[in-house]
PDB file of C-alpha atoms and ligand atoms in Angstrom:
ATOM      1  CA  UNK A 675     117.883 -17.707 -23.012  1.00  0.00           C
ATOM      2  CA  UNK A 676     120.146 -17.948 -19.678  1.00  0.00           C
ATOM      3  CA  UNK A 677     124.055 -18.476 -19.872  1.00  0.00           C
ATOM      4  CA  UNK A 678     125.968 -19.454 -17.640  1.00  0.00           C
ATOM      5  CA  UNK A 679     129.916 -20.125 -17.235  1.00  0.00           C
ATOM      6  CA  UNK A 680     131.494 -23.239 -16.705  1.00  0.00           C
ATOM      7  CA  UNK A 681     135.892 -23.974 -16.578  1.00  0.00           C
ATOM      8  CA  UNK A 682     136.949 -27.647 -16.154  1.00  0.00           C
ATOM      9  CA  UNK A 683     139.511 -27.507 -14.035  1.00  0.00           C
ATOM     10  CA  UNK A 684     143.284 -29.364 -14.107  1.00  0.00           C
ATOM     11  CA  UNK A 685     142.088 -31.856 -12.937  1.00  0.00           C
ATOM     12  CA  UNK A 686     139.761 -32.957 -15.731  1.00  0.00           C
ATOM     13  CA  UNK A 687     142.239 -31.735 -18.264  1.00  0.00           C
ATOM     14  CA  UNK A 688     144.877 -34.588 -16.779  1.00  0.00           C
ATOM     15  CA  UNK A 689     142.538 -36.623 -15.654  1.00  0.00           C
ATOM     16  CA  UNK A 690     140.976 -36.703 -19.444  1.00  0.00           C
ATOM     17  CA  UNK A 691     137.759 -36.160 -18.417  1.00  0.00           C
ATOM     18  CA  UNK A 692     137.118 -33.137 -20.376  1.00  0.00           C
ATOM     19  CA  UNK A 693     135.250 -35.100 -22.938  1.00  0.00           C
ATOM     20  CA  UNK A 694     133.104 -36.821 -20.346  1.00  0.00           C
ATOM     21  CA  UNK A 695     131.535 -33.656 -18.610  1.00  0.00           C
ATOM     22  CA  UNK A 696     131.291 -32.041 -21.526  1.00  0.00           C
ATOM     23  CA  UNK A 697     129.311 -34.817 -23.533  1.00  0.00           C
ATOM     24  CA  UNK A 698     127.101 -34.870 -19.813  1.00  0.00           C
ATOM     25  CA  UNK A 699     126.058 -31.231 -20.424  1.00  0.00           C
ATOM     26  CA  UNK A 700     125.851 -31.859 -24.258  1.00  0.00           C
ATOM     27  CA  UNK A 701     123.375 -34.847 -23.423  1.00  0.00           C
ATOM     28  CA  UNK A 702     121.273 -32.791 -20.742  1.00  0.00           C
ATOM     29  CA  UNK A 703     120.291 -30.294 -24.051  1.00  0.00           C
ATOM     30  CA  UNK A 704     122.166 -27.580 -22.948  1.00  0.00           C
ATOM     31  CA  UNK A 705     123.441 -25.596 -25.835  1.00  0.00           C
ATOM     32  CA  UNK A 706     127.417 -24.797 -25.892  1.00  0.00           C
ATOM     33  CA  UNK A 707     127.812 -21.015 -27.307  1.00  0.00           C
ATOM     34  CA  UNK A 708     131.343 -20.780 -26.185  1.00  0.00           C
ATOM     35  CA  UNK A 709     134.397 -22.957 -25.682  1.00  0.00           C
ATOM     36  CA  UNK A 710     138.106 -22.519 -25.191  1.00  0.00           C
ATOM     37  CA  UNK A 711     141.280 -23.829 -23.612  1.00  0.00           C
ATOM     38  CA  UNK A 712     143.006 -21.125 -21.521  1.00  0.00           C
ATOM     39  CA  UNK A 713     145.877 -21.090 -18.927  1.00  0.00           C
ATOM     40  CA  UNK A 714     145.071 -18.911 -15.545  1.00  0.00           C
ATOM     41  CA  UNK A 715     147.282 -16.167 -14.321  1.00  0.00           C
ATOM     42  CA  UNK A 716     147.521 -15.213 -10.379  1.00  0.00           C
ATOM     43  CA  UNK A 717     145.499 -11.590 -11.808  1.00  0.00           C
ATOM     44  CA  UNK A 718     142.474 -13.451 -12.846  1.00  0.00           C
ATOM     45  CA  UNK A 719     142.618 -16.307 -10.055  1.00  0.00           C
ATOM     46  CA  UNK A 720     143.046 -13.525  -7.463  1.00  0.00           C
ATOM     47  CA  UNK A 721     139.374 -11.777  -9.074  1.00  0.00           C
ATOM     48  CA  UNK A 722     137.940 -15.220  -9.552  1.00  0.00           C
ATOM     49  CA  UNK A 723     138.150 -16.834  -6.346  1.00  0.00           C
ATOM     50  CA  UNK A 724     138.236 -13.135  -4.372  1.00  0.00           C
ATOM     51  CA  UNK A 725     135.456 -14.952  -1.709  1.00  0.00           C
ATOM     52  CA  UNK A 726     138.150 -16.931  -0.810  1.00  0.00           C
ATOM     53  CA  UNK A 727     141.430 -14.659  -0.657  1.00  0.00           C
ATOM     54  CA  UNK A 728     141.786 -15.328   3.195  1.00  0.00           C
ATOM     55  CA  UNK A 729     141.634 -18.717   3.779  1.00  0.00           C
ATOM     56  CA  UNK A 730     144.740 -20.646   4.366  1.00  0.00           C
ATOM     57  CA  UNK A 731     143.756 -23.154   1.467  1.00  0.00           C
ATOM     58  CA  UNK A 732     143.857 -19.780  -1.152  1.00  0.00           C
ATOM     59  CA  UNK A 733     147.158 -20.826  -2.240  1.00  0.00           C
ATOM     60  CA  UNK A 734     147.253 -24.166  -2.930  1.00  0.00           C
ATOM     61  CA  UNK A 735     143.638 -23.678  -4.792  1.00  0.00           C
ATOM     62  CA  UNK A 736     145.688 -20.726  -7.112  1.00  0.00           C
ATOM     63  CA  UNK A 737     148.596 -23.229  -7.423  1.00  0.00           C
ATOM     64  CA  UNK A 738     146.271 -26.241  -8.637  1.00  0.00           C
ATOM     65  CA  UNK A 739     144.125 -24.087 -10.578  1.00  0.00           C
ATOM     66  CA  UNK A 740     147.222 -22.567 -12.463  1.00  0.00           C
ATOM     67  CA  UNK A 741     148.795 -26.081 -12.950  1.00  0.00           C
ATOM     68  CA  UNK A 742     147.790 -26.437 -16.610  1.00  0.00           C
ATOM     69  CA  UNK A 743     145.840 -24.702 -18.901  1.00  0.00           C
ATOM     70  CA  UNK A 744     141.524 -25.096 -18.154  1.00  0.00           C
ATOM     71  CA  UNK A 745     138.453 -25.314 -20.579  1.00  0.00           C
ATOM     72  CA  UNK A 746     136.543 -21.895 -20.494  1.00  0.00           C
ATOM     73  CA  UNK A 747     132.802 -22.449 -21.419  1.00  0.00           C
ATOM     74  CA  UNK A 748     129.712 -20.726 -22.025  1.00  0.00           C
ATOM     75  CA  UNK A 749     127.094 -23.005 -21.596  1.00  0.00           C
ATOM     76  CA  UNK A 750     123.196 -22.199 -22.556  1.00  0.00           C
ATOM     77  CA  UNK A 751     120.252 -23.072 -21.500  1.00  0.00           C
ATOM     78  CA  UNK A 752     116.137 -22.987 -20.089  1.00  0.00           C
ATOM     79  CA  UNK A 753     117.292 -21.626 -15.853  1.00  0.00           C
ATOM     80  CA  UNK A 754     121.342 -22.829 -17.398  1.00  0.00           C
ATOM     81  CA  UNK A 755     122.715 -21.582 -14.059  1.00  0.00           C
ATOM     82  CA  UNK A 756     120.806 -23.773 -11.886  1.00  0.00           C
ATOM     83  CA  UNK A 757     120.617 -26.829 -14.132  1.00  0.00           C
ATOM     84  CA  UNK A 758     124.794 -27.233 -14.639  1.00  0.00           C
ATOM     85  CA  UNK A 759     124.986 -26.166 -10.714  1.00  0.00           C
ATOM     86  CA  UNK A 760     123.066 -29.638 -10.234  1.00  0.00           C
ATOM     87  CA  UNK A 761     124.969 -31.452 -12.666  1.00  0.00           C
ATOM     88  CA  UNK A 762     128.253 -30.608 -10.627  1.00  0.00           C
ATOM     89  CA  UNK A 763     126.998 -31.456  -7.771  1.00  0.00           C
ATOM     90  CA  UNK A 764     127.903 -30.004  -4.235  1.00  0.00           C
ATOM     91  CA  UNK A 765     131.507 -28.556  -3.593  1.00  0.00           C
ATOM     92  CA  UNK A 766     132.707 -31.888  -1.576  1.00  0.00           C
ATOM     93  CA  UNK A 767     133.288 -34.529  -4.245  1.00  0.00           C
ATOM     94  CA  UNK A 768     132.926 -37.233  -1.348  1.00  0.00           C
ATOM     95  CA  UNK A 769     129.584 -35.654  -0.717  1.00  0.00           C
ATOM     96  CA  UNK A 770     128.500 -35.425  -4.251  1.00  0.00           C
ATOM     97  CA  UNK A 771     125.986 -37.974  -4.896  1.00  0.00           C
ATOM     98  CA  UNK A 772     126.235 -40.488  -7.718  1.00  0.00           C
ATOM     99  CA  UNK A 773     125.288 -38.999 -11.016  1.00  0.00           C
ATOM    100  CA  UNK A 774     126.396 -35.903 -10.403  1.00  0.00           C
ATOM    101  CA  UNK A 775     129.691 -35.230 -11.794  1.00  0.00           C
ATOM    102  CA  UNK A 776     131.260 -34.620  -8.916  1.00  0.00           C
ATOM    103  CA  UNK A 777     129.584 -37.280  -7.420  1.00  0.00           C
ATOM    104  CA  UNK A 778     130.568 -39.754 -10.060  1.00  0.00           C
ATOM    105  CA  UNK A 779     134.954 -38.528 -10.703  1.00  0.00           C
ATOM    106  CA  UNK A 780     135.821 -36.345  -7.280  1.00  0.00           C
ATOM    107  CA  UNK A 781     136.812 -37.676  -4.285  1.00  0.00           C
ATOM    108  CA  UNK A 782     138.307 -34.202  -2.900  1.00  0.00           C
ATOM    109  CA  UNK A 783     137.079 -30.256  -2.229  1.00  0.00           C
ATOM    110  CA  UNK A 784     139.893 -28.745  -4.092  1.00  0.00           C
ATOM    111  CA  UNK A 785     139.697 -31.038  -6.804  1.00  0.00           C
ATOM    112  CA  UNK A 786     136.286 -31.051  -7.891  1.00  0.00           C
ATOM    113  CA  UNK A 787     136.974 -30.712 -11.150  1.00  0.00           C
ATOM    114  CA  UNK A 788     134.559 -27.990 -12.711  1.00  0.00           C
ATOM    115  CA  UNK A 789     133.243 -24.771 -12.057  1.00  0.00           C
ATOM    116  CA  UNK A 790     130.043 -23.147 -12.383  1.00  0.00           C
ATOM    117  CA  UNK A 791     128.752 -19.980 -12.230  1.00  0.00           C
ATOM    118  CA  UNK A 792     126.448 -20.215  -8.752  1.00  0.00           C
ATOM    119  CA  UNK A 793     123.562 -17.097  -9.500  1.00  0.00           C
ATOM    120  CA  UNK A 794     123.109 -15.395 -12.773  1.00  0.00           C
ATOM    121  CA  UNK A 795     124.582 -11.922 -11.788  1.00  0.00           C
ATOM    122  CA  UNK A 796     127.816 -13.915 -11.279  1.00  0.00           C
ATOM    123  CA  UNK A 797     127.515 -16.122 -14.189  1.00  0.00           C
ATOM    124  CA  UNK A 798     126.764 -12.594 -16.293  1.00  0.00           C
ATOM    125  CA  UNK A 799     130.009 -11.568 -14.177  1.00  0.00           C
ATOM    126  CA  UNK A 800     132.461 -14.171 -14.914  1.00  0.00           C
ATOM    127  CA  UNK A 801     131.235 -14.505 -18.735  1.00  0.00           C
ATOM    128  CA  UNK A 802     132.480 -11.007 -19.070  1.00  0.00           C
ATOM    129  CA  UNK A 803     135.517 -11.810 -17.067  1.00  0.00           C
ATOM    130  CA  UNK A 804     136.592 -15.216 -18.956  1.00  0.00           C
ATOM    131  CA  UNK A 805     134.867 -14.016 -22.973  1.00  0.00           C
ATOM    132  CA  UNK A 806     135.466 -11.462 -25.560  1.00  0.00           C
ATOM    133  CA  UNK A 807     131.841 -10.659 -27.079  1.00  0.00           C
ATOM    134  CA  UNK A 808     133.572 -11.992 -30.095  1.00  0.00           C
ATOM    135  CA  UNK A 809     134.314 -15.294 -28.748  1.00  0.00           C
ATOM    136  CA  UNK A 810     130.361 -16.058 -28.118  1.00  0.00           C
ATOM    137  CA  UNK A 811     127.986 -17.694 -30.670  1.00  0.00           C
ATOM    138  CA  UNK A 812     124.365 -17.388 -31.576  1.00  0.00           C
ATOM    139  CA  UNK A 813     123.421 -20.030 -33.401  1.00  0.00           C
ATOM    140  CA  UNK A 814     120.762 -21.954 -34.138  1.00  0.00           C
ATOM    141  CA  UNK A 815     120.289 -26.088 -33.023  1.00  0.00           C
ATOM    142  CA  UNK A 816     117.693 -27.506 -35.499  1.00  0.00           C
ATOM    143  CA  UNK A 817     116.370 -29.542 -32.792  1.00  0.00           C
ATOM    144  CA  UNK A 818     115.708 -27.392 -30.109  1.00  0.00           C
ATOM    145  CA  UNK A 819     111.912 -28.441 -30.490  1.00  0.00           C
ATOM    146  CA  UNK A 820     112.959 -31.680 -29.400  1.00  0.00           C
ATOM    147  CA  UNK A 821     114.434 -30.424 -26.405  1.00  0.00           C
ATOM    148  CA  UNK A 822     111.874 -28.094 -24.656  1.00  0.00           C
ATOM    149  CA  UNK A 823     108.187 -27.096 -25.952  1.00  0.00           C
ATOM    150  CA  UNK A 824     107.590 -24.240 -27.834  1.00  0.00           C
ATOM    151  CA  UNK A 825     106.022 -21.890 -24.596  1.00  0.00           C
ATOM    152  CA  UNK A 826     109.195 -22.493 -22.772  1.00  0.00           C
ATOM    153  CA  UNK A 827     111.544 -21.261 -25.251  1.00  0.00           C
ATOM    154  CA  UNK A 828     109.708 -18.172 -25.861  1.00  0.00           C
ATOM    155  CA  UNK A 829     108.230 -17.327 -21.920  1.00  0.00           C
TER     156      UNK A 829
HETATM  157  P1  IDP B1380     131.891 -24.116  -5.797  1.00  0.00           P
HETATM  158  O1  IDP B1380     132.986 -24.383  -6.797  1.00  0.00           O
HETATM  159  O2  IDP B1380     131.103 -25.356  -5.487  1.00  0.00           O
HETATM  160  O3  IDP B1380     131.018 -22.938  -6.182  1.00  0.00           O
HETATM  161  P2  IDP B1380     133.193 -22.354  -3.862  1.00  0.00           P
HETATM  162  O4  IDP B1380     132.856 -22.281  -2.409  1.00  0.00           O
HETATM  163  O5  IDP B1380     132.801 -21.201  -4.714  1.00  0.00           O
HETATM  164  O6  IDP B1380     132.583 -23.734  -4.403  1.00  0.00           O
HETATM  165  O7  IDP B1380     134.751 -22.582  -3.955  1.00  0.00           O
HETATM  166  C1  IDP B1380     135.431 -22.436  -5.165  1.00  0.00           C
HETATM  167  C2  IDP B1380     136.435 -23.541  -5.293  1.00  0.00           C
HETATM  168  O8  IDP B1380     137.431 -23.395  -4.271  1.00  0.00           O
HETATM  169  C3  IDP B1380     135.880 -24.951  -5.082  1.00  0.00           C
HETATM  170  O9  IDP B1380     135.251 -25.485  -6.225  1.00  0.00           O
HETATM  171  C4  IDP B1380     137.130 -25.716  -4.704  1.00  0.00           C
HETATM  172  O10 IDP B1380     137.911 -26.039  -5.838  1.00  0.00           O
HETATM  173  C5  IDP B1380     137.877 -24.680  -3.849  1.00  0.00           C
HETATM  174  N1  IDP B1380     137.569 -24.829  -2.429  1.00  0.00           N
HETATM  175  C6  IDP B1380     136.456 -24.444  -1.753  1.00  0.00           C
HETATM  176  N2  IDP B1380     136.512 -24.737  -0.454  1.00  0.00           N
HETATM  177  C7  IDP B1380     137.719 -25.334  -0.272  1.00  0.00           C
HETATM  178  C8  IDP B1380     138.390 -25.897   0.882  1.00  0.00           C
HETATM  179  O11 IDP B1380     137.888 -25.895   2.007  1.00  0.00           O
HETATM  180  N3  IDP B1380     139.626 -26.438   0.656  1.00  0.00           N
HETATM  181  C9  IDP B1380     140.216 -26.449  -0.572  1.00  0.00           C
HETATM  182  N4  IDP B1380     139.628 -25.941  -1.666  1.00  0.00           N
HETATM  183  C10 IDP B1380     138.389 -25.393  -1.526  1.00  0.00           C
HETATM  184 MG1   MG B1381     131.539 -20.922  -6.353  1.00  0.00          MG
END
């Protein structure tokens, strides 16, 4: 089954949001194997946002991003990656259409309030980057039958 990561950002930790996206991926079916508050240091900001080290916004996204501790998620899932990418929405919260989640709660670029993983090398990547093997979860849902049929779970 695909994983992919997913951090709410400051934003959705003030905004107290966290419970909102999180029941939105909950209610899609998407299975959460891994879940925990953590504060960002300049070291992992500086690895995690490397595709954007020379653009004059770079600071002010480490600033806001460091600004109070973030929600560190593994989320999985039938094609996960490309299912909670849809549920964000597009970078641009003004662009975002409604029902998205960044269509529905951002209004900015910066603040966009969650990330997630955009191919699965990366999410593979930044799972390894964010999770100790430890920290991860297989368990089973007794109603996964509910959620997808049987020749999708198994290929
Ligand atoms: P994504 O989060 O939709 O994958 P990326 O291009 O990977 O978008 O950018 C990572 C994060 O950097 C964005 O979610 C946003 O918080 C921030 N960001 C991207 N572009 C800008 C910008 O032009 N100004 C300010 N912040 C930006
Ligand atoms: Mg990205």
């Amino acid at each position: 089954m695909e994983r992919t990561f997913v951090m709410l950002k400051p934003d959705a930790v003030n905004r107290r949001l966290l419970g909102e996206i999180i029941g939105r991926i909950e209610k899609k079916g998407l299975k959460i194997v891994g879940l925990k508050m953590i504060m960002l240091n300049d070291k992992i900001l500086d690895i995690h946002y490397a595709h954007h080290k020379n653009k004059a916004f770079f600071p002010r996204l480490k600033k806001f991003m460091s600004s109070s501790p973030v929600v560190a998620m593994v989320v999985e899932g039938v094609d996960a990656v490309e299912v909670v990418r849809k549920l964000c929405g597009p970078t641009n919260g003004r662009e975002a259409v409604p029902g998205t989640i960044r269509g529905d709660f951002s209004m900015s670029v910066q603040s966009n309030l969650v990330h997630a993983s955009d191919s699965k090398e990366k999410a593979e990547e930044e799972i390894k980057r964010f999770f100790k093997k430890e920290e991860i979860f297989n368990y089973p849902l007794s109603n996964e039958h509910l959620v997808y049929s049987k020749d999708e779970i198994n290929g």
